[in-house]
Coordinates of C-alpha atoms and ligand atoms in Angstrom, one line a residue:
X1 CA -152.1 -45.1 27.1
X2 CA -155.8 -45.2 27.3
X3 CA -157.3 -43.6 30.6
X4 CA -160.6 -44.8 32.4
X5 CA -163.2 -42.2 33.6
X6 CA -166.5 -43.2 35.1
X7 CA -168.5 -40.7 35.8
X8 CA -171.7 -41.3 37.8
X9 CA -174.7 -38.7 37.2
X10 CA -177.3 -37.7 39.9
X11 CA -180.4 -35.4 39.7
X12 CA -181.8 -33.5 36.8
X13 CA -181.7 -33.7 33.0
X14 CA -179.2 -31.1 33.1
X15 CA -176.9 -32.9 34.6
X16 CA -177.0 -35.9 32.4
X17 CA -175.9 -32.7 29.8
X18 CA -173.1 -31.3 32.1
X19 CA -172.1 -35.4 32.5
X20 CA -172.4 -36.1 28.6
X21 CA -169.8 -32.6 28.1
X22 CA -167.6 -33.9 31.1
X23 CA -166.7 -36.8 28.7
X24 CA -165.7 -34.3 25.5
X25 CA -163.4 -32.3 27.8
X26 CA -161.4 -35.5 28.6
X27 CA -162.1 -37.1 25.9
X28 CA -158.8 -35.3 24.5
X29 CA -156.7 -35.8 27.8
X30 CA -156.7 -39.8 26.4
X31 CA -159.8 -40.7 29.1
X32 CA -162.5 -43.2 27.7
X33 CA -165.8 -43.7 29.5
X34 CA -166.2 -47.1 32.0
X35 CA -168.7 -48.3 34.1
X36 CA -167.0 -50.3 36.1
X37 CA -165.3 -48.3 39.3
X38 CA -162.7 -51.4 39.3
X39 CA -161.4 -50.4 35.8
X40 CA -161.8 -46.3 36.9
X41 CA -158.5 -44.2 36.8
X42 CA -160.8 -41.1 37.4
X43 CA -164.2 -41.0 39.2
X44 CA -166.4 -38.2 39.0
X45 CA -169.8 -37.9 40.9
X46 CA -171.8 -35.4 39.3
X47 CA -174.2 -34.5 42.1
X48 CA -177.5 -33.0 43.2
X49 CA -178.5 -30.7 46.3
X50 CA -182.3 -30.6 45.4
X51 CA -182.8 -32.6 48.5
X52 CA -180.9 -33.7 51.5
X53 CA -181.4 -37.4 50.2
X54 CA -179.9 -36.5 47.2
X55 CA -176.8 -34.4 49.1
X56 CA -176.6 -37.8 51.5
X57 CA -176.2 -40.4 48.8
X58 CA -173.1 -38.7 47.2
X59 CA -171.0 -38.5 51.3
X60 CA -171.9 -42.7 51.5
X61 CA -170.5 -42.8 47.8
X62 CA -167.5 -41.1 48.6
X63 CA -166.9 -43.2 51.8
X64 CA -166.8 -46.4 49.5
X65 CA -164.3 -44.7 47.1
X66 CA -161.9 -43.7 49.8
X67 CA -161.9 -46.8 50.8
X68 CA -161.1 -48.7 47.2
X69 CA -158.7 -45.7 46.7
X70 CA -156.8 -46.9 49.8
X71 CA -156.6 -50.5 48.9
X72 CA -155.5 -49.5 45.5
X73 CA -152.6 -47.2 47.0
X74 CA -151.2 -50.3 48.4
X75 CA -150.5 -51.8 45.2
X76 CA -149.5 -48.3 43.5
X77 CA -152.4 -47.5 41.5
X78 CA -153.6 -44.3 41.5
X79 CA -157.9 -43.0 41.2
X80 CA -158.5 -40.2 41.5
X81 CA -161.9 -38.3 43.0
X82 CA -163.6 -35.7 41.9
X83 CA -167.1 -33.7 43.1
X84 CA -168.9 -32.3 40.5
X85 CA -172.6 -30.3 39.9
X86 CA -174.3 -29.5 42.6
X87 CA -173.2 -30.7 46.0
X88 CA -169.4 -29.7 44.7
X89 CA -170.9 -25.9 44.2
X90 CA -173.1 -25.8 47.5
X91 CA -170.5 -27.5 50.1
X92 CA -167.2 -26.5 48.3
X93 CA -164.3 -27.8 50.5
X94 CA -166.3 -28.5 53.2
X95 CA -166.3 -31.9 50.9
X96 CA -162.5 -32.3 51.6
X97 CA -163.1 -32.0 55.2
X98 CA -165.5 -34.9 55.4
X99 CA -163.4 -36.9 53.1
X100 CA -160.0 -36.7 52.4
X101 CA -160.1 -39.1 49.5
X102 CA -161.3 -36.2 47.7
X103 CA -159.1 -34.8 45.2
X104 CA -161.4 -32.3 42.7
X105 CA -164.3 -30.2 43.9
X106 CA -166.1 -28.4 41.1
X107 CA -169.3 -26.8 40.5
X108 CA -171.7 -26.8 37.3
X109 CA -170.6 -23.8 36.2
X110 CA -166.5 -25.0 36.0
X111 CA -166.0 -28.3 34.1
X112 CA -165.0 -26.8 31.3
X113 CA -161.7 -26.3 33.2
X114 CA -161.1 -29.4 34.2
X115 CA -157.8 -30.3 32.6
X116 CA -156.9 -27.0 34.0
X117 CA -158.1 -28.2 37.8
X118 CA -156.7 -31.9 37.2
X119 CA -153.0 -30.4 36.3
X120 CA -153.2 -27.9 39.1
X121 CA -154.1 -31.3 41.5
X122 CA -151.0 -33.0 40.5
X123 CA -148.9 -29.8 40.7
X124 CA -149.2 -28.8 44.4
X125 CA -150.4 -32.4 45.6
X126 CA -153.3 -31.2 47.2
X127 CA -157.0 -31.2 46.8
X128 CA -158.2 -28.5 44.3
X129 CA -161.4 -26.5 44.9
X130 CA -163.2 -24.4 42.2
X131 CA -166.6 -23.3 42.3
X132 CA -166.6 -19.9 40.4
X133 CA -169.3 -18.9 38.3
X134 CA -168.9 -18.1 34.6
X135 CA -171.4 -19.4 33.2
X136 CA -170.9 -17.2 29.9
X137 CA -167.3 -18.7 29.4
X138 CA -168.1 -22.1 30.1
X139 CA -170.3 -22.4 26.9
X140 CA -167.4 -20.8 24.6
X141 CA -164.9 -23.2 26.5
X142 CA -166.5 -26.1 25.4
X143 CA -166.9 -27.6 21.9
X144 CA -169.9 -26.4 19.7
X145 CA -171.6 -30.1 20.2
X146 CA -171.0 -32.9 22.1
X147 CA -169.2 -35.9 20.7
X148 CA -171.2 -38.5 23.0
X149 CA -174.2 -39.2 21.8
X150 CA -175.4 -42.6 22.1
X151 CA -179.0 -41.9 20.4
X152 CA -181.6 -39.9 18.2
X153 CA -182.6 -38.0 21.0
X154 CA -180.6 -35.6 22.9
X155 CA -180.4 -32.7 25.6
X156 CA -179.3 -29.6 24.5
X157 CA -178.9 -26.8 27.4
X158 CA -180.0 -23.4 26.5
X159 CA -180.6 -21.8 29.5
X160 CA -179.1 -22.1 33.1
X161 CA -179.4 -20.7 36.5
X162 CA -182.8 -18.6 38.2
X163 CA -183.3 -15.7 39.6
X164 CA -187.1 -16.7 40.8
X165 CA -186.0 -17.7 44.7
X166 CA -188.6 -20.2 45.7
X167 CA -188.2 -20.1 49.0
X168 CA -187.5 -24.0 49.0
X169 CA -184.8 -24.4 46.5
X170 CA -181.1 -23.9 46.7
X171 CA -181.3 -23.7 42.5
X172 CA -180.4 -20.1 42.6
X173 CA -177.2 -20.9 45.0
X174 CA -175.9 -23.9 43.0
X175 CA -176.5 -22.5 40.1
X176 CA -176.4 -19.2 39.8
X177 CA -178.3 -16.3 38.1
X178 CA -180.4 -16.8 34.9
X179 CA -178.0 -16.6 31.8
X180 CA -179.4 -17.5 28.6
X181 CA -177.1 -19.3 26.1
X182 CA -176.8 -16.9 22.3
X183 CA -179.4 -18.3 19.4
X184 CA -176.0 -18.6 17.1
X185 CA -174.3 -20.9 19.5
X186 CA -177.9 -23.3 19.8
X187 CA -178.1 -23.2 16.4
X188 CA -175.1 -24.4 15.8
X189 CA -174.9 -27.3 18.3
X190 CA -178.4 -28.0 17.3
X191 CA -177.4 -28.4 13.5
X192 CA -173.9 -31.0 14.6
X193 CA -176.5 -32.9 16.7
X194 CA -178.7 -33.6 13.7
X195 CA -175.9 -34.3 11.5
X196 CA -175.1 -36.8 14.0
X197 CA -178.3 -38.3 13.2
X198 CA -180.3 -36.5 16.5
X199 CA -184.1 -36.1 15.4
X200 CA -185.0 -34.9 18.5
X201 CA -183.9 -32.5 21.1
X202 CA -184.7 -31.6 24.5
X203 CA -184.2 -27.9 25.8
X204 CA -182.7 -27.4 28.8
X205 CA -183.2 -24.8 31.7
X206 CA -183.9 -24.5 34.9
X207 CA -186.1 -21.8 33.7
X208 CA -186.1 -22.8 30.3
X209 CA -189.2 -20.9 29.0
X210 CA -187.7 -17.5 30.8
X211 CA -185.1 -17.8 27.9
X212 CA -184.3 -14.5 26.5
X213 CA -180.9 -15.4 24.3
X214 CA -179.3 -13.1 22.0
X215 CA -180.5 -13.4 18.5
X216 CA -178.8 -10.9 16.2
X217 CA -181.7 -8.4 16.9
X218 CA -182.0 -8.2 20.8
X219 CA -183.3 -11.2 22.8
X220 CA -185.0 -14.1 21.6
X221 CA -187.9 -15.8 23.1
X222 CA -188.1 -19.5 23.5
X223 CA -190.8 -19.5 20.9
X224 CA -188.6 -18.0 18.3
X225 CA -185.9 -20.0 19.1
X226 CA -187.8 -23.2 18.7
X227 CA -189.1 -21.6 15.5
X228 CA -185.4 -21.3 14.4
X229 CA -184.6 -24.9 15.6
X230 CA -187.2 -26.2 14.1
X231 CA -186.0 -25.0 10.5
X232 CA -183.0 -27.5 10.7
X233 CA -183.7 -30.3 8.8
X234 CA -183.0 -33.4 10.8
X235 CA -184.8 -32.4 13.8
X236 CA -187.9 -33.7 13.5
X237 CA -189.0 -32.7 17.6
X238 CA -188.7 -30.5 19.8
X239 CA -189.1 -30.2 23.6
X240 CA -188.4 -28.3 26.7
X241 CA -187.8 -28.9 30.1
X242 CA -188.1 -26.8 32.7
X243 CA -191.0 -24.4 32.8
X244 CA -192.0 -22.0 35.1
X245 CA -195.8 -20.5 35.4
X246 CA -194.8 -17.2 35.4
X247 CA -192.9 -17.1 32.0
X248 CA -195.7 -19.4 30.1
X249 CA -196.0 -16.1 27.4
X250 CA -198.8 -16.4 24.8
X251 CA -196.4 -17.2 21.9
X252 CA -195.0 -20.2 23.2
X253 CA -198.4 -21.5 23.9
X254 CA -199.3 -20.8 20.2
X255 CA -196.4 -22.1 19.1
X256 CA -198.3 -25.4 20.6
X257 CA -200.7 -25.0 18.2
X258 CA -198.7 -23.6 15.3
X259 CA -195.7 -25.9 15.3
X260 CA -195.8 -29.7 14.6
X261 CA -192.2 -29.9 15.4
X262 CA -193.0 -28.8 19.3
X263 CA -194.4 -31.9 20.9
X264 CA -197.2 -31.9 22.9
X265 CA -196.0 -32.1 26.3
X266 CA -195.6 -29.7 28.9
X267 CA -194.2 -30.2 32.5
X268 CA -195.3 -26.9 34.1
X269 CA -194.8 -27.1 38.1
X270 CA -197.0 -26.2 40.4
X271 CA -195.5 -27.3 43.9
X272 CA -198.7 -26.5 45.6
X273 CA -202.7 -26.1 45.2
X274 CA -203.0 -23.6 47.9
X275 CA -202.7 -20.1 47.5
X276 CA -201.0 -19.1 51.0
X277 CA -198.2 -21.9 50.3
X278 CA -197.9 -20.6 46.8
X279 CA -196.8 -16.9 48.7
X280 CA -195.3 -18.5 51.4
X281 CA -192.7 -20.7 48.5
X282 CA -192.6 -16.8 47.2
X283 CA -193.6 -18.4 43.7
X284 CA -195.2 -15.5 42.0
X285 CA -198.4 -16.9 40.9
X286 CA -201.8 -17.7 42.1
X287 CA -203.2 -21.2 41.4
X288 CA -206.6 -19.1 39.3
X289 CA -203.1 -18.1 36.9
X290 CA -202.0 -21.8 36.5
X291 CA -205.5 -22.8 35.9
X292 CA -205.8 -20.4 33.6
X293 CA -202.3 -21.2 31.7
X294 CA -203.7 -25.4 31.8
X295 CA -206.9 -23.7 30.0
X296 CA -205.2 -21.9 27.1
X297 CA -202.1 -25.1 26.6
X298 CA -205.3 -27.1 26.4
X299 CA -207.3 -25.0 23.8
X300 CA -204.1 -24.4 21.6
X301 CA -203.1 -28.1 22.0
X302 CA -205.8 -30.4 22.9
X303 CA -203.9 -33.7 23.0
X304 CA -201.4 -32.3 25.3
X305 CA -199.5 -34.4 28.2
X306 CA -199.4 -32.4 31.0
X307 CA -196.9 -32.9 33.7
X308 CA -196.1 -31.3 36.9
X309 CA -193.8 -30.8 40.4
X310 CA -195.5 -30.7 43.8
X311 CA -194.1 -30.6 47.0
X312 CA -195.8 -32.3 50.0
X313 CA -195.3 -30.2 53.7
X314 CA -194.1 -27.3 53.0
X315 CA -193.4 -25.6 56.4
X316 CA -196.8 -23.9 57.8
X317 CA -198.8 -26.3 55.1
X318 CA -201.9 -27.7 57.1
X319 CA -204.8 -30.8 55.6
X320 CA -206.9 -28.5 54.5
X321 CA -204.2 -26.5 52.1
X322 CA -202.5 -30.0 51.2
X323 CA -206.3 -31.1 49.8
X324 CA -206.3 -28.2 47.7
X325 CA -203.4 -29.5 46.0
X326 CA -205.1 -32.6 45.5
X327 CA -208.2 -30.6 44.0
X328 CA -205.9 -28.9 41.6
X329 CA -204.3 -32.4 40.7
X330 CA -208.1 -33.6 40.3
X331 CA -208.7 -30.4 37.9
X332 CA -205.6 -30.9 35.9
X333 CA -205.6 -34.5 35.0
X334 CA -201.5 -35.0 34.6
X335 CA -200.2 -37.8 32.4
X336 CA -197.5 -37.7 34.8
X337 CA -195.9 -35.9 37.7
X338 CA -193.3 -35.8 40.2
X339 CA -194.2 -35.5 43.8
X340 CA -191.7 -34.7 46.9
X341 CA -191.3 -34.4 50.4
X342 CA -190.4 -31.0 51.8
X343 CA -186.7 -31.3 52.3
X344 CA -185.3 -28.4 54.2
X345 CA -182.1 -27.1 52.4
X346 CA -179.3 -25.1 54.6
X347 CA -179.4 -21.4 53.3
X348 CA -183.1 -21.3 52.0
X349 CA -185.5 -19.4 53.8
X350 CA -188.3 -22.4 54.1
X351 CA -185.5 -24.2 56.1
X352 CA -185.6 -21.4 58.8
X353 CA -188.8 -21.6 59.5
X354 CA -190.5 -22.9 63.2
X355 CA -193.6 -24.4 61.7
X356 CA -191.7 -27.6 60.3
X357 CA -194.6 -30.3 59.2
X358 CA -194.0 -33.6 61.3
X359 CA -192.5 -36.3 58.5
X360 CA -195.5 -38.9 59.8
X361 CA -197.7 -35.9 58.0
X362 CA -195.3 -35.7 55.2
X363 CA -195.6 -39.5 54.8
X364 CA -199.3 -39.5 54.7
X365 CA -199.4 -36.5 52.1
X366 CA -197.1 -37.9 50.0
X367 CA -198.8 -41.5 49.9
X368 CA -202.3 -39.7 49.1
X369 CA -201.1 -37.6 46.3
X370 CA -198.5 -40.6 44.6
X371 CA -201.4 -42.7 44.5
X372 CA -203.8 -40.1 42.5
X373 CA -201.1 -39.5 40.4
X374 CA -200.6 -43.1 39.5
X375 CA -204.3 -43.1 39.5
X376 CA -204.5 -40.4 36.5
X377 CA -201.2 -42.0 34.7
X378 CA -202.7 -45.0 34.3
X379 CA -206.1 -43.4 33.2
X380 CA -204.0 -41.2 30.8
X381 CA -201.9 -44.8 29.4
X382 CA -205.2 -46.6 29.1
X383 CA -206.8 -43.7 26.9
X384 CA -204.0 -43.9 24.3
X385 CA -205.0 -47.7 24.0
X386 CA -206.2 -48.3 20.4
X387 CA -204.7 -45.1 18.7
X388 CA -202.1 -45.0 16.5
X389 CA -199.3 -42.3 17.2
X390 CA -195.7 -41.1 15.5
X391 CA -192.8 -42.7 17.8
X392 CA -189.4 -42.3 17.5
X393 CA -187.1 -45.6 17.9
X394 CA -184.4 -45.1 19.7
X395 CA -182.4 -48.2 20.9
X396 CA -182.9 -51.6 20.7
X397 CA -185.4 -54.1 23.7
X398 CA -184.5 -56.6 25.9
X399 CA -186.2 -59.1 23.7
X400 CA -184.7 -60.3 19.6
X401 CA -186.1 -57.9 16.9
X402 CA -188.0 -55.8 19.7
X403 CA -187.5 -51.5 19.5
X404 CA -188.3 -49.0 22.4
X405 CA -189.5 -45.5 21.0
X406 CA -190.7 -42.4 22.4
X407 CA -194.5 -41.4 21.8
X408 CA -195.4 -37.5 21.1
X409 CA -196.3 -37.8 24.5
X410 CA -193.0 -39.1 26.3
X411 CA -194.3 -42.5 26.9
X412 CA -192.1 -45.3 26.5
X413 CA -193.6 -47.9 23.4
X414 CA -192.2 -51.2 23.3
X415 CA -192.9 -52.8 19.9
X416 CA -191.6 -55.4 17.4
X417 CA -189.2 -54.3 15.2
X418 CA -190.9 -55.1 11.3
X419 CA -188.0 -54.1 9.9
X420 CA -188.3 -50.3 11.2
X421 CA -184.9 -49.0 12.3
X422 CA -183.6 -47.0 15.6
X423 CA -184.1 -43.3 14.4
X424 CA -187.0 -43.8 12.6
X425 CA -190.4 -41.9 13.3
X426 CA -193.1 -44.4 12.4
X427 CA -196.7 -44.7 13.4
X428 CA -197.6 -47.1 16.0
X429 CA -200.9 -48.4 16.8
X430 CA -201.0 -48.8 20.8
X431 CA -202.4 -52.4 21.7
X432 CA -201.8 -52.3 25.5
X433 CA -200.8 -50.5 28.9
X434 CA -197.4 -52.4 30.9
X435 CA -196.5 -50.7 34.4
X436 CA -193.9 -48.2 32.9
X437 CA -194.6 -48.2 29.1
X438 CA -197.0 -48.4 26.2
X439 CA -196.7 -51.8 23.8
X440 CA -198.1 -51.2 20.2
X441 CA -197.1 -52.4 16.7
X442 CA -196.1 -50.6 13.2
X443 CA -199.2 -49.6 11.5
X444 CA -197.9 -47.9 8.4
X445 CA -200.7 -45.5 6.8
X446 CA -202.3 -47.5 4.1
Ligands
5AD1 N1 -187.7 -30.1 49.0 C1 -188.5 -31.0 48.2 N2 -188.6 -30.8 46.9 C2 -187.9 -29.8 46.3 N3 -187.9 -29.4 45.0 C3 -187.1 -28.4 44.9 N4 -186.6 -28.0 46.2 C4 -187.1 -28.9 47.0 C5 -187.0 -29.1 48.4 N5 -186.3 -28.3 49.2 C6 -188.6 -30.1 44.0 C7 -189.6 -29.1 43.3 C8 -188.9 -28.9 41.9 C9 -188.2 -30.2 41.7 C10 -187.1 -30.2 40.7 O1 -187.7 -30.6 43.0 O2 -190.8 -29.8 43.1 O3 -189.7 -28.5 40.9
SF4_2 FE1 -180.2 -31.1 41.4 FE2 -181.1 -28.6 40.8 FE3 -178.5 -29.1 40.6 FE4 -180.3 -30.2 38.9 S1 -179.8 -28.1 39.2 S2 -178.6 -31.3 39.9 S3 -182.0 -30.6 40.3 S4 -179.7 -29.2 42.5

């Protein structure tokens, strides 16, 4: 008999990975995915800790499914609960404290060991807790590539964990020390993905560019490994997602240049324009070094999307540093970025600190930056107005014989479908700008 496991994803790309391999490990156990939590045998939240918003959200959604686990109870059904990614790693059974509901707590570094922790759960009727780290066996635990892919474009992880300490981020607690995945084992997963029909992929890492995997001959960068990638036919692109300033190394910026496969788009954090903030986050760089990194992307890549992380009050951070982060926005010109309130997480050192900005400050910040940011998205949309660009197709629009692609540049294009087909790379000409996305029409090379 057939199973039901819905498992609900928070936070970052990676854990839309982790979430995706959640579903091959059960897969065998009989469990099929839902969406529904009234048809759920098994609910898993695979949570974030970035920010206490993010931490807060998954205690309210765990309230609710204590509750329907109750009412079910009554009638004999069973659901069970489990706490995955991040939260699950930081908190650990402090989660069963709060809510007894809970049956499974388990960190990012442990699902592969799931039917392990689900059998021990029924065995001693009691709530299981498992937040080890082994990142190394995790990989070889799970299956060379994962079975659910539900498109031409797909995350691959390659790299997890960071050993950089910003003194905001809990990163390094929830997940661990930097531990790059072997070439072989990419490779392979890469080359199942594009039999699968995946044309593009999407490196994962916290510190994705600090990747230093084994390749045969001592450690690979991630330039040679996207070299490597992209010599399997199939994959057609290649991105990655996170970078950190301080391992932007000159042959992955001339890989930009060199190889068409590597699209050109690069989110490259900042957090802040201000030098002092930068020391006091204990990032490692000055903002003259990011400049200077924008500078050389630019020259090897002109077209480029950039895109970037900032972080609005950072304890200590006064107007006049905050404006220098909009300067550096200004200077920049991002396609995109994401902007955030200082959140102060328990066990960082930022959180410890006296000099706490006042949230009616945070709010203002956050208002000025959001809306130059908007500001330079739209200016960067309205620029790509009138050219005609490669975009991959991959599902279907609301609207009859409409497809939604992905530009070179990560925008979303909306066009009518003129017989083109989902995983096909064709060239669009862009007509016009909608809030979220780009509409434009086939306009095959004549
Ligand atoms: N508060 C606010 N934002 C944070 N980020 C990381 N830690 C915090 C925090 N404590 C942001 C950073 C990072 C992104 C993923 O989340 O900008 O790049
Ligand atoms: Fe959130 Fe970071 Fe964990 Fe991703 S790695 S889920 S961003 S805490």
């Amino acid at each position: 008999m057939t199973k039901k496991v819905l498992i609900k994803t928070y936070g970052c790309q990676m854990n839309v990975y982790d979430s995706s391999r959640m579903r091959d490990v059960l897969a065998p156990l009989g469990y099929d995915e839902t969406t529904s939590v009234d048809e759920a045998d098994f609910v898993i939240l695979n949570t974030c800790h970035i920010r206490e918003k993010a931490a807060d959200k998954v205690y309210s959604e765990l309230g609710k499914l204590r509750d329907m686990k109750e009412a079910r109870a009554t009638d004999g059904r069973e659901m069970l609960i489990a706490v995955a990614g991040c939260v699950g790693q930081a908190e650990g059974g402090e989660i069963i404290k709060r809510n007894k509901g809970v049956d499974l707590v388990f960190g990012p570094q442990t699902y592969h060991r799931l039917p392990e922790l689900m059998k021990q759960r029924a065995e001693q009727g009691r709530a299981v807790v498992e937040t080890e780290f082994q990142v190394e066996r995790k990989f070889e635990g799970l299956a060379s590539a994962p079975q659910a892919i539900g498109s031409v474009a797909s995350f691959l992880t390659i790299q997890e964990g960071c050993d950089k300490f910003c003194t905001f981020c809990v990163v390094p607690y929830t997940r661990g020390a930097e531990f790059s995945r072997p070439v072989a084992q990419i490779l392979e997963e890469a080359r199942k993905l594009a039999a699968k029909g995946v044309r593009e992929v999407t490196l994962l890492g916290q510190n994705v560019n600090a990747y230093r995997g084994e390749g045969g001959n001592g450690p690979e960068s991630l330039a040679g490994l996207v070299t490597r990638l992209s010599q399997i036919s199939g994959i057609e692109r290649i991105r990655y997602v996170t970078s950190h300033p301080r391992d932007m190394s000159d042959d992955l910026i001339a890989a930009h240049a060199s190889n068409e496969k590597l699209m050109p788009y690069l989110h490259l954090p900042i957090q802040s324009g201000n030098d002092r903030v930068l020391k006091a986050m204990n990032r490692g760089h000055s903002v003259s070094h990011y400049m200077n990194i924008i500078d050389r992307i630019r020259k090897a890549r002109p077209d480029i999307a950039l895109s970037g992380d900032f972080i609005v009050g950072f304890p200590g951070e006064t107007e006049e540093e905050f404006d220098d982060t909009l300067k550096v926005v200004a200077d920049v010109g991002y396609a995109s970025a994401y902007s955030f309130k200082y959140s102060p997480r328990p066990g960082t050192p930022a959180a410890e600190k006296t000099n706490q900005v006042p949230e009616k400050a945070k709010n203002e910040r956050l208002a000025r930056l959001q809306s130059l940011i908007l500001q330079q998205t739209a200016t960067f949309n309205a620029s790509c107005v009138g050219k005609t660009f490669p975009v991959l197709l991959e599902k279907p629009g609301r609207q009859q014989d409409q497809l939604i692609g992905r530009s070179p540049y990560l925008q979303s294009v909306h066009l009518p479908s003129d017989g083109l087909k989902i995983g096909d790379i064709a060239p669009i000409s862009i007509k016009a700008v909608g809030p979220n996305s780009l509409s434009g029409q086939y306009s095959p090379i004549t």
